Amino acid sequence: MTDALPTGATIGILGGGQLGRMLSVAASRLGFKTHIFEPGAEPPAGHVADRVTTATYHDHVALTAFAGNVDVVTYEFENIPTSALDTIEKTTPIRPGREALRVSQDRLVEKTFLRDLGLNVAPFADVTSLDVLLLAVQEIGTPAILKTRRFGYDGKGQARLKTDDDVDAAWAEMADQAAILEGFVDFSLEISVIAARSPQGDVACYDPGENVHRDGILHTTTVPARLSAAMRTDAILIAAKILNALDYVGVLGVELFVTQEGLIVNEIAPRVHNSGHWTQNGCTVDQFEQHIRAVAGWPLGNGARHSDVTMENLIGADMDRVSDLAKEVNCAMHLYGKSETKPGRKMGHVNRVTA
Ligand code: AMP
């Protein structure tokens, strides 16, 4: 697929959560149709899509039919089984491409890729057993963090080692899954850059946002981040370097730590990102439209920030605050239409435009 998709074309989206929902809204604003593929019943994206397939990522008949009905396939999460991608790719392009998924599905591959690009990452070691962990702790020292190589998100699949005494407990938490040990980074801030690349290689980066986590889940993103001009430029150059190295098409999130020695890359996400939700009310073209433009082969839009914004996630019982939040002026609400509220579940977010 090299040409731009015409309006009326159909964009397939793997995953029907809030990211799929907001991608679907953006696609429909550009005149596209959307088809969601999601194993779970009543996906939030289904409320705003033209079509929904409810099937597992191992149902190759359903995957083939889905791929045949759409012009391009994109996704809202990175842990899509390789076999599902193989089936889809027989008929239909996947954007962002397979290399971005391969790299971001496995923390060891990801850290190695970033280091080999010449970027700074935390010291890390491959951990395959308790004995290997003991050696890695000797090499890297404590404090450190042990993380499963695959399927970690929102701080899940992680164990902190304050001292060498925590080795046994940390390894037990991995439940025999392959892991990496990372040296603990003494950071002053966590930031992220949301960046987009078109099939022609044009790159557009959003202003870095400053992220605050609570209980391992993103709580707020604030723009502008408290960064020097030099660090802001560094962050953007890092994101552009990653996009080009992956020959990437679409929006990518890059999470970074700010330290006295400069920026350290924590991880990348080959998709629209929670820490980029502020762009909905801070930019002319937000991350969702930008992603759809890129995967459809359209020119990238203007991602320059026109306002200061703080995004706050609404998690679980935060939904009880909706009627009060609705009374706030300059507070844009984005609710995901999830029928069941659960502790730790992302239910929506608000963007407070502050200047
Ligand atoms: P991750 O799943 O890798 O994004 O980690 C979740 C959170 O844990 C990050 O946002 C950081 O707050 C913290 N964290 C992860 N890795 C490190 C590290 N190597 N040093 C210090 N803090 C970390």
mmCIF file of C-alpha atoms and ligand atoms in Angstrom:
data_model
loop_
_atom_site.group_PDB
_atom_site.id
_atom_site.type_symbol
_atom_site.label_atom_id
_atom_site.label_comp_id
_atom_site.label_asym_id
_atom_site.label_seq_id
_atom_site.Cartn_x
_atom_site.Cartn_y
_atom_site.Cartn_z
ATOM 1 C CA MET A 1 0.000 0.000 0.000
ATOM 2 C CA THR A 2 1.745 3.167 -1.118
ATOM 3 C CA ASP A 3 -1.114 5.483 -2.068
ATOM 4 C CA ALA A 4 -3.233 7.493 0.329
ATOM 5 C CA LEU A 5 -6.479 5.765 1.290
ATOM 6 C CA PRO A 6 -9.564 7.559 -0.053
ATOM 7 C CA THR A 7 -12.303 8.628 2.326
ATOM 8 C CA GLY A 8 -14.808 5.829 2.637
ATOM 9 C CA ALA A 9 -12.018 3.246 2.986
ATOM 10 C CA THR A 10 -12.101 0.987 6.046
ATOM 11 C CA ILE A 11 -9.510 0.971 8.795
ATOM 12 C CA GLY A 12 -9.250 -2.239 10.807
ATOM 13 C CA ILE A 13 -8.295 -1.847 14.468
ATOM 14 C CA LEU A 14 -7.067 -4.733 16.622
ATOM 15 C CA GLY A 15 -8.314 -4.090 20.145
ATOM 16 C CA GLY A 16 -11.541 -2.420 21.197
ATOM 17 C CA GLY A 17 -10.553 -0.544 24.361
ATOM 18 C CA GLN A 18 -10.427 3.203 24.869
ATOM 19 C CA LEU A 19 -7.520 3.692 22.478
ATOM 20 C CA GLY A 20 -9.388 1.825 19.739
ATOM 21 C CA ARG A 21 -12.438 3.929 20.550
ATOM 22 C CA MET A 22 -10.623 7.239 20.207
ATOM 23 C CA LEU A 23 -8.862 6.039 17.027
ATOM 24 C CA SER A 24 -12.242 5.074 15.618
ATOM 25 C CA VAL A 25 -13.711 8.510 16.341
ATOM 26 C CA ALA A 26 -10.712 10.175 14.677
ATOM 27 C CA ALA A 27 -11.007 7.884 11.650
ATOM 28 C CA SER A 28 -14.678 8.634 11.255
ATOM 29 C CA ARG A 29 -13.970 12.387 11.419
ATOM 30 C CA LEU A 30 -11.751 11.863 8.371
ATOM 31 C CA GLY A 31 -14.532 10.042 6.558
ATOM 32 C CA PHE A 32 -13.207 6.514 7.066
ATOM 33 C CA LYS A 33 -15.123 3.487 8.242
ATOM 34 C CA THR A 34 -13.733 1.358 11.062
ATOM 35 C CA HIS A 35 -13.874 -2.324 11.880
ATOM 36 C CA ILE A 36 -12.858 -3.414 15.384
ATOM 37 C CA PHE A 37 -11.471 -6.883 16.136
ATOM 38 C CA GLU A 38 -11.745 -7.654 19.845
ATOM 39 C CA PRO A 39 -12.113 -10.870 21.863
ATOM 40 C CA GLY A 40 -14.068 -9.276 24.737
ATOM 41 C CA ALA A 41 -17.802 -8.617 24.667
ATOM 42 C CA GLU A 42 -19.126 -5.049 24.349
ATOM 43 C CA PRO A 43 -15.840 -3.290 23.652
ATOM 44 C CA PRO A 44 -15.826 0.495 24.264
ATOM 45 C CA ALA A 45 -14.674 1.021 20.665
ATOM 46 C CA GLY A 46 -17.684 -0.918 19.397
ATOM 47 C CA HIS A 47 -20.003 2.000 20.309
ATOM 48 C CA VAL A 48 -18.318 4.224 17.748
ATOM 49 C CA ALA A 49 -17.286 1.768 15.011
ATOM 50 C CA ASP A 50 -19.019 0.622 11.836
ATOM 51 C CA ARG A 51 -18.383 -3.033 12.496
ATOM 52 C CA VAL A 52 -17.139 -5.282 15.294
ATOM 53 C CA THR A 53 -15.783 -8.815 15.099
ATOM 54 C CA THR A 54 -15.859 -10.655 18.411
ATOM 55 C CA ALA A 55 -13.284 -13.449 18.191
ATOM 56 C CA THR A 56 -9.968 -14.479 19.688
ATOM 57 C CA TYR A 57 -6.587 -13.708 18.171
ATOM 58 C CA HIS A 58 -6.261 -17.447 17.488
ATOM 59 C CA ASP A 59 -9.407 -17.626 15.336
ATOM 60 C CA HIS A 60 -7.775 -17.549 11.909
ATOM 61 C CA VAL A 61 -11.059 -17.794 10.030
ATOM 62 C CA ALA A 62 -12.293 -14.635 11.764
ATOM 63 C CA LEU A 63 -8.924 -12.920 11.283
ATOM 64 C CA THR A 64 -8.928 -13.718 7.545
ATOM 65 C CA ALA A 65 -12.468 -12.387 7.131
ATOM 66 C CA PHE A 66 -11.581 -9.239 9.112
ATOM 67 C CA ALA A 67 -8.448 -8.591 7.066
ATOM 68 C CA GLY A 68 -10.397 -9.094 3.837
ATOM 69 C CA ASN A 69 -12.940 -6.466 4.857
ATOM 70 C CA VAL A 70 -10.479 -3.651 5.629
ATOM 71 C CA ASP A 71 -7.906 -1.620 3.677
ATOM 72 C CA VAL A 72 -5.258 -1.363 6.379
ATOM 73 C CA VAL A 73 -4.903 -2.839 9.866
ATOM 74 C CA THR A 74 -3.648 -0.950 12.879
ATOM 75 C CA TYR A 75 -3.782 -1.783 16.586
ATOM 76 C CA GLU A 76 -4.219 -0.315 20.041
ATOM 77 C CA PHE A 77 -1.905 -2.682 21.931
ATOM 78 C CA GLU A 78 1.395 -4.381 21.210
ATOM 79 C CA ASN A 79 0.898 -7.899 22.533
ATOM 80 C CA ILE A 80 -0.802 -9.305 19.461
ATOM 81 C CA PRO A 81 0.164 -12.935 18.807
ATOM 82 C CA THR A 82 2.604 -13.279 15.907
ATOM 83 C CA SER A 83 0.412 -15.921 14.249
ATOM 84 C CA ALA A 84 -2.504 -13.449 14.078
ATOM 85 C CA LEU A 85 -0.252 -10.904 12.368
ATOM 86 C CA ASP A 86 0.943 -13.552 9.890
ATOM 87 C CA THR A 87 -2.647 -14.315 8.913
ATOM 88 C CA ILE A 88 -3.609 -10.667 8.487
ATOM 89 C CA GLU A 89 -0.499 -9.802 6.508
ATOM 90 C CA LYS A 90 -1.327 -12.375 3.835
ATOM 91 C CA THR A 91 -3.877 -9.921 2.448
ATOM 92 C CA THR A 92 -3.644 -6.607 4.226
ATOM 93 C CA PRO A 93 -0.883 -4.213 5.324
ATOM 94 C CA ILE A 94 -0.295 -3.750 9.049
ATOM 95 C CA ARG A 95 0.750 -0.305 10.218
ATOM 96 C CA PRO A 96 2.875 0.314 12.263
ATOM 97 C CA GLY A 97 4.894 -2.584 10.810
ATOM 98 C CA ARG A 98 6.040 -5.878 12.273
ATOM 99 C CA GLU A 99 9.497 -4.691 13.332
ATOM 100 C CA ALA A 100 8.036 -2.181 15.803
ATOM 101 C CA LEU A 101 5.914 -4.945 17.319
ATOM 102 C CA ARG A 102 8.789 -7.409 17.497
ATOM 103 C CA VAL A 103 10.953 -4.872 19.305
ATOM 104 C CA SER A 104 8.351 -3.628 21.754
ATOM 105 C CA GLN A 105 6.848 -7.006 22.665
ATOM 106 C CA ASP A 106 9.958 -8.065 24.571
ATOM 107 C CA ARG A 107 11.769 -5.805 27.042
ATOM 108 C CA LEU A 108 15.138 -7.483 26.412
ATOM 109 C CA VAL A 109 14.899 -7.001 22.643
ATOM 110 C CA GLU A 110 13.652 -3.444 23.200
ATOM 111 C CA LYS A 111 16.448 -2.423 25.582
ATOM 112 C CA THR A 112 19.069 -4.000 23.300
ATOM 113 C CA PHE A 113 17.623 -2.196 20.260
ATOM 114 C CA LEU A 114 17.662 1.160 22.083
ATOM 115 C CA ARG A 115 21.197 0.678 23.386
ATOM 116 C CA ASP A 116 22.441 -0.363 19.941
ATOM 117 C CA LEU A 117 20.947 2.848 18.527
ATOM 118 C CA GLY A 118 23.340 4.702 20.825
ATOM 119 C CA LEU A 119 20.625 5.828 23.249
ATOM 120 C CA ASN A 120 21.040 5.773 27.022
ATOM 121 C CA VAL A 121 19.104 3.048 28.847
ATOM 122 C CA ALA A 122 19.286 1.749 32.420
ATOM 123 C CA PRO A 123 21.897 -0.988 32.927
ATOM 124 C CA PHE A 124 20.128 -4.284 32.255
ATOM 125 C CA ALA A 125 20.701 -8.024 32.230
ATOM 126 C CA ASP A 126 18.848 -11.026 30.811
ATOM 127 C CA VAL A 127 17.523 -13.170 33.709
ATOM 128 C CA THR A 128 16.560 -16.770 33.047
ATOM 129 C CA SER A 129 16.868 -18.334 36.521
ATOM 130 C CA LEU A 130 17.454 -17.550 40.185
ATOM 131 C CA ASP A 131 21.181 -18.253 39.793
ATOM 132 C CA VAL A 132 21.454 -15.869 36.863
ATOM 133 C CA LEU A 133 19.535 -13.268 38.889
ATOM 134 C CA LEU A 134 22.052 -13.554 41.733
ATOM 135 C CA LEU A 135 24.904 -12.879 39.305
ATOM 136 C CA ALA A 136 23.020 -10.009 37.656
ATOM 137 C CA VAL A 137 22.408 -8.377 41.037
ATOM 138 C CA GLN A 138 26.135 -8.570 41.771
ATOM 139 C CA GLU A 139 26.877 -6.876 38.472
ATOM 140 C CA ILE A 140 24.138 -4.220 38.429
ATOM 141 C CA GLY A 141 23.722 -3.717 42.202
ATOM 142 C CA THR A 142 20.656 -2.629 44.143
ATOM 143 C CA PRO A 143 18.250 -0.950 44.131
ATOM 144 C CA ALA A 144 17.054 -2.585 40.932
ATOM 145 C CA ILE A 145 13.830 -3.655 39.243
ATOM 146 C CA LEU A 146 13.074 -7.112 37.905
ATOM 147 C CA LYS A 147 10.558 -7.079 35.028
ATOM 148 C CA THR A 148 9.005 -9.868 32.992
ATOM 149 C CA ARG A 149 10.250 -9.661 29.416
ATOM 150 C CA ARG A 150 6.742 -9.882 28.018
ATOM 151 C CA PHE A 151 3.187 -8.770 28.838
ATOM 152 C CA GLY A 152 4.027 -6.167 31.468
ATOM 153 C CA TYR A 153 1.900 -2.999 31.652
ATOM 154 C CA ASP A 154 0.960 -0.356 34.216
ATOM 155 C CA GLY A 155 3.706 -1.603 36.550
ATOM 156 C CA LYS A 156 2.435 -5.205 36.428
ATOM 157 C CA GLY A 157 4.989 -8.032 36.152
ATOM 158 C CA GLN A 158 7.568 -6.015 38.110
ATOM 159 C CA ALA A 159 9.331 -6.553 41.413
ATOM 160 C CA ARG A 160 11.595 -4.066 43.157
ATOM 161 C CA LEU A 161 14.799 -5.177 44.827
ATOM 162 C CA LYS A 162 15.764 -2.706 47.538
ATOM 163 C CA THR A 163 18.634 -4.888 48.774
ATOM 164 C CA ASP A 164 20.229 -8.232 47.875
ATOM 165 C CA ASP A 165 17.876 -9.848 50.418
ATOM 166 C CA ASP A 166 14.944 -9.294 48.027
ATOM 167 C CA VAL A 167 16.316 -11.620 45.335
ATOM 168 C CA ASP A 168 14.284 -14.723 46.227
ATOM 169 C CA ALA A 169 10.998 -12.881 46.614
ATOM 170 C CA ALA A 170 11.514 -10.942 43.372
ATOM 171 C CA TRP A 171 12.273 -14.103 41.387
ATOM 172 C CA ALA A 172 9.199 -15.827 42.876
ATOM 173 C CA GLU A 173 7.048 -12.961 41.568
ATOM 174 C CA MET A 174 8.201 -13.652 38.021
ATOM 175 C CA ALA A 175 6.552 -17.120 38.251
ATOM 176 C CA ASP A 176 9.257 -18.681 36.047
ATOM 177 C CA GLN A 177 8.787 -16.187 33.232
ATOM 178 C CA ALA A 178 11.859 -14.838 31.449
ATOM 179 C CA ALA A 179 12.797 -11.470 32.915
ATOM 180 C CA ILE A 180 15.265 -8.603 32.779
ATOM 181 C CA LEU A 181 16.928 -6.903 35.705
ATOM 182 C CA GLU A 182 17.245 -3.141 35.390
ATOM 183 C CA GLY A 183 19.364 -0.853 37.529
ATOM 184 C CA PHE A 184 17.230 1.694 39.352
ATOM 185 C CA VAL A 185 17.390 5.069 37.639
ATOM 186 C CA ASP A 186 17.564 8.051 39.983
ATOM 187 C CA PHE A 187 15.317 10.326 37.976
ATOM 188 C CA SER A 188 13.911 13.768 38.745
ATOM 189 C CA LEU A 189 11.033 13.548 36.256
ATOM 190 C CA GLU A 190 9.338 11.085 33.953
ATOM 191 C CA ILE A 191 8.440 12.459 30.539
ATOM 192 C CA SER A 192 7.152 11.064 27.285
ATOM 193 C CA VAL A 193 7.282 12.122 23.693
ATOM 194 C CA ILE A 194 4.485 11.188 21.331
ATOM 195 C CA ALA A 195 5.775 11.195 17.785
ATOM 196 C CA ALA A 196 4.444 10.317 14.361
ATOM 197 C CA ARG A 197 6.010 9.250 11.076
ATOM 198 C CA SER A 198 4.393 9.033 7.655
ATOM 199 C CA PRO A 199 5.123 6.372 5.012
ATOM 200 C CA GLN A 200 7.168 9.035 3.181
ATOM 201 C CA GLY A 201 9.380 9.509 6.255
ATOM 202 C CA ASP A 202 8.004 12.832 7.490
ATOM 203 C CA VAL A 203 8.205 13.097 11.275
ATOM 204 C CA ALA A 204 6.116 15.212 13.647
ATOM 205 C CA CYS A 205 6.758 15.171 17.406
ATOM 206 C CA TYR A 206 4.463 16.517 20.087
ATOM 207 C CA ASP A 207 5.834 18.611 22.922
ATOM 208 C CA PRO A 208 7.162 16.309 25.708
ATOM 209 C CA GLY A 209 4.696 15.764 28.562
ATOM 210 C CA GLU A 210 5.563 15.340 32.238
ATOM 211 C CA ASN A 211 4.055 12.190 33.719
ATOM 212 C CA VAL A 212 3.085 11.357 37.296
ATOM 213 C CA HIS A 213 2.169 7.777 38.185
ATOM 214 C CA ARG A 214 0.078 6.544 41.102
ATOM 215 C CA ASP A 215 0.068 2.869 42.085
ATOM 216 C CA GLY A 216 1.937 2.089 38.866
ATOM 217 C CA ILE A 217 -0.758 3.705 36.661
ATOM 218 C CA LEU A 218 -0.419 7.031 34.849
ATOM 219 C CA HIS A 219 -2.195 9.686 36.934
ATOM 220 C CA THR A 220 -1.438 12.973 35.177
ATOM 221 C CA THR A 221 0.414 14.301 32.148
ATOM 222 C CA THR A 222 1.269 17.997 32.125
ATOM 223 C CA VAL A 223 2.470 20.122 29.228
ATOM 224 C CA PRO A 224 4.743 21.942 29.076
ATOM 225 C CA ALA A 225 7.049 19.637 31.035
ATOM 226 C CA ARG A 226 9.610 21.252 33.327
ATOM 227 C CA LEU A 227 12.521 20.740 30.940
ATOM 228 C CA SER A 228 15.384 22.869 29.685
ATOM 229 C CA ALA A 229 15.224 23.807 26.006
ATOM 230 C CA ALA A 230 18.200 21.508 25.365
ATOM 231 C CA MET A 231 16.485 18.519 26.984
ATOM 232 C CA ARG A 232 13.262 19.198 25.107
ATOM 233 C CA THR A 233 15.222 19.081 21.862
ATOM 234 C CA ASP A 234 17.078 15.952 22.976
ATOM 235 C CA ALA A 235 13.794 14.188 23.750
ATOM 236 C CA ILE A 236 12.409 14.996 20.320
ATOM 237 C CA LEU A 237 15.595 13.917 18.535
ATOM 238 C CA ILE A 238 15.550 10.603 20.439
ATOM 239 C CA ALA A 239 11.970 9.930 19.353
ATOM 240 C CA ALA A 240 12.766 10.793 15.731
ATOM 241 C CA LYS A 241 15.802 8.504 15.768
ATOM 242 C CA ILE A 242 13.681 5.585 16.998
ATOM 243 C CA LEU A 243 10.987 6.219 14.375
ATOM 244 C CA ASN A 244 13.513 6.298 11.549
ATOM 245 C CA ALA A 245 15.367 3.201 12.772
ATOM 246 C CA LEU A 246 12.109 1.238 12.753
ATOM 247 C CA ASP A 247 10.992 2.693 9.390
ATOM 248 C CA TYR A 248 7.893 3.397 11.416
ATOM 249 C CA VAL A 249 4.449 4.444 10.193
ATOM 250 C CA GLY A 250 2.004 5.833 12.745
ATOM 251 C CA VAL A 251 2.198 7.260 16.260
ATOM 252 C CA LEU A 252 4.725 5.990 18.798
ATOM 253 C CA GLY A 253 5.068 6.785 22.515
ATOM 254 C CA VAL A 254 8.549 7.072 24.027
ATOM 255 C CA GLU A 255 8.874 7.130 27.834
ATOM 256 C CA LEU A 256 11.997 8.739 29.238
ATOM 257 C CA PHE A 257 13.576 9.445 32.613
ATOM 258 C CA VAL A 258 15.115 12.858 33.236
ATOM 259 C CA THR A 259 18.365 12.590 35.206
ATOM 260 C CA GLN A 260 21.273 14.892 35.992
ATOM 261 C CA GLU A 261 23.273 13.065 33.327
ATOM 262 C CA GLY A 262 20.611 13.561 30.659
ATOM 263 C CA LEU A 263 17.719 11.534 29.285
ATOM 264 C CA ILE A 264 17.393 7.787 29.692
ATOM 265 C CA VAL A 265 14.911 5.886 27.529
ATOM 266 C CA ASN A 266 12.619 3.626 29.579
ATOM 267 C CA GLU A 267 10.351 2.081 26.964
ATOM 268 C CA ILE A 268 8.525 2.572 23.691
ATOM 269 C CA ALA A 269 4.933 1.809 22.750
ATOM 270 C CA PRO A 270 4.108 1.339 19.041
ATOM 271 C CA ARG A 271 0.708 2.999 19.290
ATOM 272 C CA VAL A 272 -1.190 5.987 20.553
ATOM 273 C CA HIS A 273 -0.387 6.437 24.219
ATOM 274 C CA ASN A 274 -2.207 7.422 27.403
ATOM 275 C CA SER A 275 0.371 10.158 27.993
ATOM 276 C CA GLY A 276 -0.603 11.681 24.633
ATOM 277 C CA HIS A 277 -4.275 12.236 25.469
ATOM 278 C CA TRP A 278 -3.534 15.887 26.279
ATOM 279 C CA THR A 279 -3.081 16.484 22.523
ATOM 280 C CA GLN A 280 -6.872 16.236 22.098
ATOM 281 C CA ASN A 281 -7.245 19.676 23.646
ATOM 282 C CA GLY A 282 -3.727 21.077 23.283
ATOM 283 C CA CYS A 283 -3.078 20.705 19.549
ATOM 284 C CA THR A 284 -4.828 21.310 16.249
ATOM 285 C CA VAL A 285 -4.309 17.675 15.230
ATOM 286 C CA ASP A 286 -4.285 15.218 18.131
ATOM 287 C CA GLN A 287 -2.432 11.912 18.379
ATOM 288 C CA PHE A 288 -5.446 9.881 17.236
ATOM 289 C CA GLU A 289 -6.012 11.837 14.027
ATOM 290 C CA GLN A 290 -2.243 11.900 13.467
ATOM 291 C CA HIS A 291 -2.075 8.110 13.736
ATOM 292 C CA ILE A 292 -4.981 7.608 11.350
ATOM 293 C CA ARG A 293 -3.469 10.091 8.887
ATOM 294 C CA ALA A 294 -0.148 8.230 8.964
ATOM 295 C CA VAL A 295 -1.565 4.716 8.588
ATOM 296 C CA ALA A 296 -3.853 5.945 5.797
ATOM 297 C CA GLY A 297 -0.908 7.510 3.970
ATOM 298 C CA TRP A 298 -2.220 11.049 4.395
ATOM 299 C CA PRO A 299 0.106 13.977 5.138
ATOM 300 C CA LEU A 300 0.776 14.498 8.843
ATOM 301 C CA GLY A 301 -1.138 17.329 10.504
ATOM 302 C CA ASN A 302 0.085 20.178 12.659
ATOM 303 C CA GLY A 303 0.966 18.800 16.102
ATOM 304 C CA ALA A 304 2.271 22.076 17.545
ATOM 305 C CA ARG A 305 0.922 22.748 21.043
ATOM 306 C CA HIS A 306 -1.403 25.759 21.254
ATOM 307 C CA SER A 307 -2.352 25.470 24.951
ATOM 308 C CA ASP A 308 -1.030 24.335 28.311
ATOM 309 C CA VAL A 309 -2.881 21.208 29.421
ATOM 310 C CA THR A 310 -2.995 18.812 32.343
ATOM 311 C CA MET A 311 -4.526 15.424 31.554
ATOM 312 C CA GLU A 312 -5.877 13.482 34.543
ATOM 313 C CA ASN A 313 -6.889 9.857 34.224
ATOM 314 C CA LEU A 314 -10.199 8.821 35.770
ATOM 315 C CA ILE A 315 -9.560 5.450 37.361
ATOM 316 C CA GLY A 316 -12.212 3.248 39.004
ATOM 317 C CA ALA A 317 -14.154 5.244 41.613
ATOM 318 C CA ASP A 318 -13.005 8.537 40.054
ATOM 319 C CA MET A 319 -16.164 8.101 37.988
ATOM 320 C CA ASP A 320 -18.088 9.293 41.079
ATOM 321 C CA ARG A 321 -16.535 12.711 40.423
ATOM 322 C CA VAL A 322 -17.927 13.051 36.910
ATOM 323 C CA SER A 323 -20.853 15.320 37.823
ATOM 324 C CA ASP A 324 -18.480 17.694 39.666
ATOM 325 C CA LEU A 325 -15.917 17.598 36.872
ATOM 326 C CA ALA A 326 -18.641 18.437 34.372
ATOM 327 C CA LYS A 327 -19.183 21.764 36.212
ATOM 328 C CA GLU A 328 -15.538 22.827 35.747
ATOM 329 C CA VAL A 329 -14.973 25.270 32.931
ATOM 330 C CA ASN A 330 -11.973 24.540 30.682
ATOM 331 C CA CYS A 331 -12.122 20.869 31.614
ATOM 332 C CA ALA A 332 -12.718 18.666 28.556
ATOM 333 C CA MET A 333 -14.147 15.263 29.434
ATOM 334 C CA HIS A 334 -13.365 12.071 27.581
ATOM 335 C CA LEU A 335 -15.305 9.105 28.982
ATOM 336 C CA TYR A 336 -14.878 5.626 27.581
ATOM 337 C CA GLY A 337 -18.416 4.276 28.015
ATOM 338 C CA LYS A 338 -17.288 1.231 30.015
ATOM 339 C CA SER A 339 -20.291 -0.412 31.635
ATOM 340 C CA GLU A 340 -18.472 -1.739 34.683
ATOM 341 C CA THR A 341 -16.328 0.334 37.042
ATOM 342 C CA LYS A 342 -13.498 -1.629 38.662
ATOM 343 C CA PRO A 343 -10.626 -0.497 40.901
ATOM 344 C CA GLY A 344 -7.596 0.272 38.732
ATOM 345 C CA ARG A 345 -9.654 0.348 35.519
ATOM 346 C CA LYS A 346 -9.192 3.337 33.221
ATOM 347 C CA MET A 347 -12.695 4.779 32.814
ATOM 348 C CA GLY A 348 -11.948 8.109 31.174
ATOM 349 C CA HIS A 349 -9.770 11.177 31.406
ATOM 350 C CA VAL A 350 -10.109 14.932 31.594
ATOM 351 C CA ASN A 351 -7.955 17.553 29.911
ATOM 352 C CA ARG A 352 -7.765 20.798 31.857
ATOM 353 C CA VAL A 353 -6.698 23.605 29.576
ATOM 354 C CA THR A 354 -4.713 25.838 31.910
ATOM 355 C CA ALA A 355 -3.355 28.581 29.649
HETATM 356 P P1 AMP B 1 7.498 0.432 32.964
HETATM 357 O O1 AMP B 1 6.469 -0.635 32.950
HETATM 358 O O2 AMP B 1 8.835 -0.022 32.500
HETATM 359 O O3 AMP B 1 7.048 1.696 32.283
HETATM 360 O O4 AMP B 1 7.678 0.845 34.511
HETATM 361 C C1 AMP B 1 6.631 1.426 35.259
HETATM 362 C C2 AMP B 1 7.181 2.514 36.165
HETATM 363 O O5 AMP B 1 8.156 1.971 37.064
HETATM 364 C C3 AMP B 1 7.906 3.634 35.424
HETATM 365 O O6 AMP B 1 7.016 4.600 34.940
HETATM 366 C C4 AMP B 1 8.826 4.158 36.507
HETATM 367 O O7 AMP B 1 8.111 5.007 37.404
HETATM 368 C C5 AMP B 1 9.220 2.917 37.251
HETATM 369 N N1 AMP B 1 10.457 2.342 36.687
HETATM 370 C C6 AMP B 1 10.537 1.438 35.699
HETATM 371 N N2 AMP B 1 11.821 1.119 35.415
HETATM 372 C C7 AMP B 1 12.579 1.854 36.249
HETATM 373 C C8 AMP B 1 13.996 1.982 36.469
HETATM 374 N N3 AMP B 1 14.895 1.242 35.772
HETATM 375 N N4 AMP B 1 14.420 2.844 37.416
HETATM 376 C C9 AMP B 1 13.544 3.571 38.144
HETATM 377 N N5 AMP B 1 12.199 3.483 38.001
HETATM 378 C C10 AMP B 1 11.713 2.650 37.077
#
